[in-house]
Amino acid sequence: MCECELKKNPKRTKLQLLLGHLSLLSDTMRSGKCSRIIAGVLYPLVILSIICNVVLLFPGWDVKYAKEGHLTDEVKYMGGIVGGLLVLISALFIHLTGKQGCCGNRFGMLFSVVIAAVGAAGAVYCFIVALLGLGNGPLCKVHGTWTTPFKNRKDNYLTDYKSWETCTEPKNVVLFNIGLFGTLAAVNCLQVLLCAIQIINGLVGCLCGTGTEKA
């Protein structure tokens, strides 16, 4: 289609064609509506991220380990909470750009690109912390001593189920650690993807409008 238009209108630049396609895309998908959808999906992901981080503070479902300071460094980094709050701030503003008002305009869409980048940075931070938590393994008691037995191991402890028995306390802490950090990693992958989509959506909305009709 582009080649035909260029032949018929040789003076028409590729930039003009690109803007035309972006305008069509904006009319079809409605940048404002897309923003509301993205924000709507981010909200439950943020809640899940924060819940996972809070639960990690209580290995073995017991508060005594947190009181005694027997938590891994990755839990103390609060990736799910810090990253979650940054994504939440982004989601709130992204939601506003999808409504009529002060933010539902081209400038709001442009600013949402910056805000979405901040949210993506928070999600990346949490993702990295989650990977470190998975890689280093939990802090647990081995032969009466608190240590991180799986840290710096050359082999992969994640599939070596028998090695999990070396952790005698807290109960089932290895599975606890893997489940929650694995969930955090997956959730934040989705958050990064959604923030990246909003960056593109924000640029389209800035160039072609939000598609939100005034009442």
PDB file of C-alpha atoms in Angstrom:
ATOM      1  CA  MET A   1       0.000   0.000   0.000  1.00  0.00           C
ATOM      2  CA  CYS A   2       2.803   2.399   0.862  1.00  0.00           C
ATOM      3  CA  GLU A   3       4.626   1.697  -2.407  1.00  0.00           C
ATOM      4  CA  CYS A   4       1.474   2.435  -4.447  1.00  0.00           C
ATOM      5  CA  GLU A   5       0.913   5.718  -2.668  1.00  0.00           C
ATOM      6  CA  LEU A   6       4.517   6.738  -3.211  1.00  0.00           C
ATOM      7  CA  LYS A   7       4.206   6.037  -6.943  1.00  0.00           C
ATOM      8  CA  LYS A   8       0.987   8.039  -7.226  1.00  0.00           C
ATOM      9  CA  ASN A   9       2.292  10.875  -5.051  1.00  0.00           C
ATOM     10  CA  PRO A  10       6.067  11.043  -5.500  1.00  0.00           C
ATOM     11  CA  LYS A  11       6.234  14.286  -3.531  1.00  0.00           C
ATOM     12  CA  ARG A  12       4.669  12.709  -0.491  1.00  0.00           C
ATOM     13  CA  THR A  13       7.386  11.803   1.980  1.00  0.00           C
ATOM     14  CA  LYS A  14       7.709   8.614   3.926  1.00  0.00           C
ATOM     15  CA  LEU A  15       7.326  10.641   7.112  1.00  0.00           C
ATOM     16  CA  GLN A  16       3.897  11.807   5.974  1.00  0.00           C
ATOM     17  CA  LEU A  17       2.903   8.228   5.213  1.00  0.00           C
ATOM     18  CA  LEU A  18       4.131   7.129   8.630  1.00  0.00           C
ATOM     19  CA  LEU A  19       2.105   9.861  10.321  1.00  0.00           C
ATOM     20  CA  GLY A  20      -0.910   8.810   8.286  1.00  0.00           C
ATOM     21  CA  HIS A  21      -0.571   5.222   9.453  1.00  0.00           C
ATOM     22  CA  LEU A  22      -0.103   6.378  13.061  1.00  0.00           C
ATOM     23  CA  SER A  23      -3.249   8.475  12.774  1.00  0.00           C
ATOM     24  CA  LEU A  24      -5.150   5.458  11.454  1.00  0.00           C
ATOM     25  CA  LEU A  25      -3.750   3.348  14.286  1.00  0.00           C
ATOM     26  CA  SER A  26      -4.820   5.978  16.804  1.00  0.00           C
ATOM     27  CA  ASP A  27      -8.369   6.073  15.397  1.00  0.00           C
ATOM     28  CA  THR A  28      -8.554   2.274  15.420  1.00  0.00           C
ATOM     29  CA  MET A  29      -7.158   1.447  18.856  1.00  0.00           C
ATOM     30  CA  ARG A  30      -7.836   4.771  20.621  1.00  0.00           C
ATOM     31  CA  SER A  31      -4.723   5.599  22.626  1.00  0.00           C
ATOM     32  CA  GLY A  32      -6.808   6.733  25.581  1.00  0.00           C
ATOM     33  CA  LYS A  33      -8.717   3.453  25.737  1.00  0.00           C
ATOM     34  CA  CYS A  34      -5.483   1.513  25.428  1.00  0.00           C
ATOM     35  CA  SER A  35      -4.086   3.457  28.391  1.00  0.00           C
ATOM     36  CA  ARG A  36      -7.066   2.487  30.537  1.00  0.00           C
ATOM     37  CA  ILE A  37      -6.634  -1.172  29.614  1.00  0.00           C
ATOM     38  CA  ILE A  38      -2.915  -1.116  30.420  1.00  0.00           C
ATOM     39  CA  ALA A  39      -3.540   0.563  33.780  1.00  0.00           C
ATOM     40  CA  GLY A  40      -6.339  -1.893  34.558  1.00  0.00           C
ATOM     41  CA  VAL A  41      -3.975  -4.836  34.049  1.00  0.00           C
ATOM     42  CA  LEU A  42      -1.127  -3.200  35.981  1.00  0.00           C
ATOM     43  CA  TYR A  43      -3.186  -2.700  39.159  1.00  0.00           C
ATOM     44  CA  PRO A  44      -3.613  -6.411  40.064  1.00  0.00           C
ATOM     45  CA  LEU A  45      -0.011  -7.119  39.070  1.00  0.00           C
ATOM     46  CA  VAL A  46       1.191  -4.408  41.466  1.00  0.00           C
ATOM     47  CA  ILE A  47      -0.934  -5.842  44.276  1.00  0.00           C
ATOM     48  CA  LEU A  48       0.415  -9.347  43.609  1.00  0.00           C
ATOM     49  CA  SER A  49       3.983  -8.043  43.570  1.00  0.00           C
ATOM     50  CA  ILE A  50       3.591  -6.284  46.921  1.00  0.00           C
ATOM     51  CA  ILE A  51       1.851  -9.295  48.504  1.00  0.00           C
ATOM     52  CA  CYS A  52       4.665 -11.624  47.398  1.00  0.00           C
ATOM     53  CA  ASN A  53       7.270  -9.315  48.936  1.00  0.00           C
ATOM     54  CA  VAL A  54       5.345  -9.041  52.209  1.00  0.00           C
ATOM     55  CA  VAL A  55       4.932 -12.827  52.427  1.00  0.00           C
ATOM     56  CA  LEU A  56       8.693 -13.261  51.852  1.00  0.00           C
ATOM     57  CA  LEU A  57       9.211 -11.478  55.176  1.00  0.00           C
ATOM     58  CA  PHE A  58       7.697 -14.488  56.932  1.00  0.00           C
ATOM     59  CA  PRO A  59       9.563 -17.644  55.833  1.00  0.00           C
ATOM     60  CA  GLY A  60       7.967 -20.778  57.171  1.00  0.00           C
ATOM     61  CA  TRP A  61       4.874 -18.625  57.790  1.00  0.00           C
ATOM     62  CA  ASP A  62       6.416 -17.491  61.067  1.00  0.00           C
ATOM     63  CA  VAL A  63       7.217 -13.951  62.247  1.00  0.00           C
ATOM     64  CA  LYS A  64      10.123 -14.998  64.451  1.00  0.00           C
ATOM     65  CA  TYR A  65      12.603 -15.202  61.571  1.00  0.00           C
ATOM     66  CA  ALA A  66      11.943 -11.594  60.605  1.00  0.00           C
ATOM     67  CA  LYS A  67      12.322 -10.523  64.243  1.00  0.00           C
ATOM     68  CA  GLU A  68      15.621 -12.389  64.514  1.00  0.00           C
ATOM     69  CA  GLY A  69      16.859 -10.971  61.187  1.00  0.00           C
ATOM     70  CA  HIS A  70      17.079 -14.357  59.466  1.00  0.00           C
ATOM     71  CA  LEU A  71      16.082 -13.048  56.043  1.00  0.00           C
ATOM     72  CA  THR A  72      17.998 -13.091  52.782  1.00  0.00           C
ATOM     73  CA  ASP A  73      19.437  -9.834  51.469  1.00  0.00           C
ATOM     74  CA  GLU A  74      17.139 -10.028  48.445  1.00  0.00           C
ATOM     75  CA  VAL A  75      14.080  -9.943  50.714  1.00  0.00           C
ATOM     76  CA  LYS A  76      15.489  -6.873  52.483  1.00  0.00           C
ATOM     77  CA  TYR A  77      15.907  -5.091  49.150  1.00  0.00           C
ATOM     78  CA  MET A  78      12.085  -4.884  49.042  1.00  0.00           C
ATOM     79  CA  GLY A  79      11.990  -5.264  45.268  1.00  0.00           C
ATOM     80  CA  GLY A  80       8.294  -6.108  45.153  1.00  0.00           C
ATOM     81  CA  ILE A  81       7.331  -3.148  47.336  1.00  0.00           C
ATOM     82  CA  VAL A  82       9.688  -0.499  45.913  1.00  0.00           C
ATOM     83  CA  GLY A  83       9.168  -1.594  42.325  1.00  0.00           C
ATOM     84  CA  GLY A  84       5.467  -2.115  42.942  1.00  0.00           C
ATOM     85  CA  LEU A  85       4.977   1.428  44.227  1.00  0.00           C
ATOM     86  CA  LEU A  86       6.781   2.902  41.212  1.00  0.00           C
ATOM     87  CA  VAL A  87       4.608   0.867  38.862  1.00  0.00           C
ATOM     88  CA  LEU A  88       1.504   1.879  40.837  1.00  0.00           C
ATOM     89  CA  ILE A  89       2.329   5.572  40.414  1.00  0.00           C
ATOM     90  CA  SER A  90       2.791   4.959  36.695  1.00  0.00           C
ATOM     91  CA  ALA A  91      -0.474   3.012  36.448  1.00  0.00           C
ATOM     92  CA  LEU A  92      -2.429   5.792  38.163  1.00  0.00           C
ATOM     93  CA  PHE A  93      -1.167   8.445  35.747  1.00  0.00           C
ATOM     94  CA  ILE A  94      -1.553   6.168  32.734  1.00  0.00           C
ATOM     95  CA  HIS A  95      -5.160   5.626  33.799  1.00  0.00           C
ATOM     96  CA  LEU A  96      -5.719   9.395  33.901  1.00  0.00           C
ATOM     97  CA  THR A  97      -4.478   9.794  30.340  1.00  0.00           C
ATOM     98  CA  GLY A  98      -7.294   7.520  29.207  1.00  0.00           C
ATOM     99  CA  LYS A  99      -9.962   9.833  30.632  1.00  0.00           C
ATOM    100  CA  GLN A 100     -11.206  13.271  29.722  1.00  0.00           C
ATOM    101  CA  GLY A 101      -9.575  15.990  31.756  1.00  0.00           C
ATOM    102  CA  CYS A 102      -6.189  17.506  32.453  1.00  0.00           C
ATOM    103  CA  CYS A 103      -4.201  14.414  31.424  1.00  0.00           C
ATOM    104  CA  GLY A 104      -6.311  13.067  28.570  1.00  0.00           C
ATOM    105  CA  ASN A 105      -4.505  15.043  25.882  1.00  0.00           C
ATOM    106  CA  ARG A 106      -1.342  15.048  23.787  1.00  0.00           C
ATOM    107  CA  PHE A 107       0.782  16.552  26.566  1.00  0.00           C
ATOM    108  CA  GLY A 108      -0.547  14.014  29.043  1.00  0.00           C
ATOM    109  CA  MET A 109       0.315  11.215  26.638  1.00  0.00           C
ATOM    110  CA  LEU A 110       3.828  12.588  26.198  1.00  0.00           C
ATOM    111  CA  PHE A 111       4.322  12.773  29.956  1.00  0.00           C
ATOM    112  CA  SER A 112       2.947   9.238  30.296  1.00  0.00           C
ATOM    113  CA  VAL A 113       5.939   8.059  28.254  1.00  0.00           C
ATOM    114  CA  VAL A 114       8.257   9.344  31.005  1.00  0.00           C
ATOM    115  CA  ILE A 115       6.042   7.942  33.759  1.00  0.00           C
ATOM    116  CA  ALA A 116       5.846   4.565  32.019  1.00  0.00           C
ATOM    117  CA  ALA A 117       9.640   4.518  31.793  1.00  0.00           C
ATOM    118  CA  VAL A 118       9.809   5.099  35.567  1.00  0.00           C
ATOM    119  CA  GLY A 119       7.401   2.203  36.082  1.00  0.00           C
ATOM    120  CA  ALA A 120       9.479   0.011  33.788  1.00  0.00           C
ATOM    121  CA  ALA A 121      12.602   0.891  35.802  1.00  0.00           C
ATOM    122  CA  GLY A 122      10.829  -0.143  39.015  1.00  0.00           C
ATOM    123  CA  ALA A 123       9.708  -3.418  37.443  1.00  0.00           C
ATOM    124  CA  VAL A 124      13.235  -4.111  36.146  1.00  0.00           C
ATOM    125  CA  TYR A 125      14.634  -3.464  39.633  1.00  0.00           C
ATOM    126  CA  CYS A 126      12.219  -5.971  41.151  1.00  0.00           C
ATOM    127  CA  PHE A 127      12.923  -8.473  38.367  1.00  0.00           C
ATOM    128  CA  ILE A 128      16.675  -8.304  39.017  1.00  0.00           C
ATOM    129  CA  VAL A 129      16.156  -8.710  42.775  1.00  0.00           C
ATOM    130  CA  ALA A 130      13.885 -11.703  42.117  1.00  0.00           C
ATOM    131  CA  LEU A 131      16.503 -13.334  39.887  1.00  0.00           C
ATOM    132  CA  LEU A 132      19.146 -12.806  42.573  1.00  0.00           C
ATOM    133  CA  GLY A 133      16.794 -14.310  45.135  1.00  0.00           C
ATOM    134  CA  LEU A 134      16.307 -17.358  42.946  1.00  0.00           C
ATOM    135  CA  GLY A 135      19.993 -17.672  42.120  1.00  0.00           C
ATOM    136  CA  ASN A 136      21.350 -17.278  45.654  1.00  0.00           C
ATOM    137  CA  GLY A 137      18.635 -19.284  47.366  1.00  0.00           C
ATOM    138  CA  PRO A 138      17.227 -18.815  50.861  1.00  0.00           C
ATOM    139  CA  LEU A 139      18.913 -18.155  54.173  1.00  0.00           C
ATOM    140  CA  CYS A 140      18.334 -21.248  56.284  1.00  0.00           C
ATOM    141  CA  LYS A 141      19.737 -23.299  59.133  1.00  0.00           C
ATOM    142  CA  VAL A 142      22.170 -26.040  58.083  1.00  0.00           C
ATOM    143  CA  HIS A 143      23.628 -28.223  60.837  1.00  0.00           C
ATOM    144  CA  GLY A 144      22.671 -25.598  63.403  1.00  0.00           C
ATOM    145  CA  THR A 145      24.211 -22.672  61.486  1.00  0.00           C
ATOM    146  CA  TRP A 146      22.389 -19.973  59.530  1.00  0.00           C
ATOM    147  CA  THR A 147      23.791 -19.755  56.022  1.00  0.00           C
ATOM    148  CA  THR A 148      22.893 -19.557  52.320  1.00  0.00           C
ATOM    149  CA  PRO A 149      23.968 -23.065  51.212  1.00  0.00           C
ATOM    150  CA  PHE A 150      23.020 -22.641  47.544  1.00  0.00           C
ATOM    151  CA  LYS A 151      24.832 -19.364  46.944  1.00  0.00           C
ATOM    152  CA  ASN A 152      27.765 -19.528  44.492  1.00  0.00           C
ATOM    153  CA  ARG A 153      27.064 -23.176  43.664  1.00  0.00           C
ATOM    154  CA  LYS A 154      28.159 -24.235  40.200  1.00  0.00           C
ATOM    155  CA  ASP A 155      25.269 -26.645  39.747  1.00  0.00           C
ATOM    156  CA  ASN A 156      21.617 -25.657  39.647  1.00  0.00           C
ATOM    157  CA  TYR A 157      19.936 -26.310  42.976  1.00  0.00           C
ATOM    158  CA  LEU A 158      16.490 -25.457  41.578  1.00  0.00           C
ATOM    159  CA  THR A 159      16.053 -28.934  40.113  1.00  0.00           C
ATOM    160  CA  ASP A 160      18.154 -30.775  42.707  1.00  0.00           C
ATOM    161  CA  TYR A 161      15.285 -31.511  45.059  1.00  0.00           C
ATOM    162  CA  LYS A 162      17.338 -33.714  47.375  1.00  0.00           C
ATOM    163  CA  SER A 163      19.677 -30.806  48.166  1.00  0.00           C
ATOM    164  CA  TRP A 164      16.725 -28.862  49.554  1.00  0.00           C
ATOM    165  CA  GLU A 165      16.759 -31.175  52.577  1.00  0.00           C
ATOM    166  CA  THR A 166      19.975 -29.532  53.778  1.00  0.00           C
ATOM    167  CA  CYS A 167      17.818 -26.627  54.984  1.00  0.00           C
ATOM    168  CA  THR A 168      16.256 -27.826  58.221  1.00  0.00           C
ATOM    169  CA  GLU A 169      14.723 -24.491  59.224  1.00  0.00           C
ATOM    170  CA  PRO A 170      12.463 -22.686  58.305  1.00  0.00           C
ATOM    171  CA  LYS A 171      10.279 -25.536  57.119  1.00  0.00           C
ATOM    172  CA  ASN A 172      10.073 -25.889  53.318  1.00  0.00           C
ATOM    173  CA  VAL A 173      11.940 -22.590  52.950  1.00  0.00           C
ATOM    174  CA  VAL A 174      13.490 -23.530  49.593  1.00  0.00           C
ATOM    175  CA  LEU A 175      10.134 -24.147  47.931  1.00  0.00           C
ATOM    176  CA  PHE A 176       8.795 -21.036  49.679  1.00  0.00           C
ATOM    177  CA  ASN A 177      11.667 -18.963  48.282  1.00  0.00           C
ATOM    178  CA  ILE A 178      11.426 -20.360  44.751  1.00  0.00           C
ATOM    179  CA  GLY A 179       7.660 -19.960  44.523  1.00  0.00           C
ATOM    180  CA  LEU A 180       7.544 -16.334  45.640  1.00  0.00           C
ATOM    181  CA  PHE A 181      10.652 -15.059  43.848  1.00  0.00           C
ATOM    182  CA  GLY A 182       9.591 -16.961  40.723  1.00  0.00           C
ATOM    183  CA  THR A 183       6.186 -15.277  40.873  1.00  0.00           C
ATOM    184  CA  LEU A 184       7.837 -11.875  41.315  1.00  0.00           C
ATOM    185  CA  ALA A 185      10.051 -12.462  38.290  1.00  0.00           C
ATOM    186  CA  ALA A 186       7.085 -13.468  36.102  1.00  0.00           C
ATOM    187  CA  VAL A 187       4.885 -10.597  37.314  1.00  0.00           C
ATOM    188  CA  ASN A 188       7.562  -7.999  36.687  1.00  0.00           C
ATOM    189  CA  CYS A 189       8.242  -9.328  33.199  1.00  0.00           C
ATOM    190  CA  LEU A 190       4.604  -8.563  32.423  1.00  0.00           C
ATOM    191  CA  GLN A 191       4.886  -5.140  34.043  1.00  0.00           C
ATOM    192  CA  VAL A 192       7.934  -4.235  31.939  1.00  0.00           C
ATOM    193  CA  LEU A 193       6.099  -5.373  28.800  1.00  0.00           C
ATOM    194  CA  LEU A 194       2.996  -3.313  29.640  1.00  0.00           C
ATOM    195  CA  CYS A 195       5.058  -0.222  30.432  1.00  0.00           C
ATOM    196  CA  ALA A 196       6.889  -0.643  27.118  1.00  0.00           C
ATOM    197  CA  ILE A 197       3.554  -0.859  25.295  1.00  0.00           C
ATOM    198  CA  GLN A 198       2.426   2.325  27.046  1.00  0.00           C
ATOM    199  CA  ILE A 199       5.594   4.110  25.916  1.00  0.00           C
ATOM    200  CA  ILE A 200       4.674   3.299  22.309  1.00  0.00           C
ATOM    201  CA  ASN A 201       1.017   4.103  22.952  1.00  0.00           C
ATOM    202  CA  GLY A 202       1.981   7.408  24.566  1.00  0.00           C
ATOM    203  CA  LEU A 203       4.061   8.410  21.557  1.00  0.00           C
ATOM    204  CA  VAL A 204       1.184   7.555  19.209  1.00  0.00           C
ATOM    205  CA  GLY A 205      -1.241   9.491  21.412  1.00  0.00           C
ATOM    206  CA  CYS A 206       1.096  12.479  21.518  1.00  0.00           C
ATOM    207  CA  LEU A 207       1.427  12.590  17.719  1.00  0.00           C
ATOM    208  CA  CYS A 208      -2.149  11.736  16.762  1.00  0.00           C
ATOM    209  CA  GLY A 209      -4.286  12.461  19.807  1.00  0.00           C
ATOM    210  CA  THR A 210      -5.811  10.245  22.461  1.00  0.00           C
ATOM    211  CA  GLY A 211      -8.973   9.442  20.539  1.00  0.00           C
ATOM    212  CA  THR A 212     -11.028  10.423  23.595  1.00  0.00           C
ATOM    213  CA  GLU A 213     -14.091  12.305  22.452  1.00  0.00           C
ATOM    214  CA  LYS A 214     -15.388  15.202  24.492  1.00  0.00           C
ATOM    215  CA  ALA A 215     -18.822  14.861  25.989  1.00  0.00           C
TER     216      ALA A 215
END
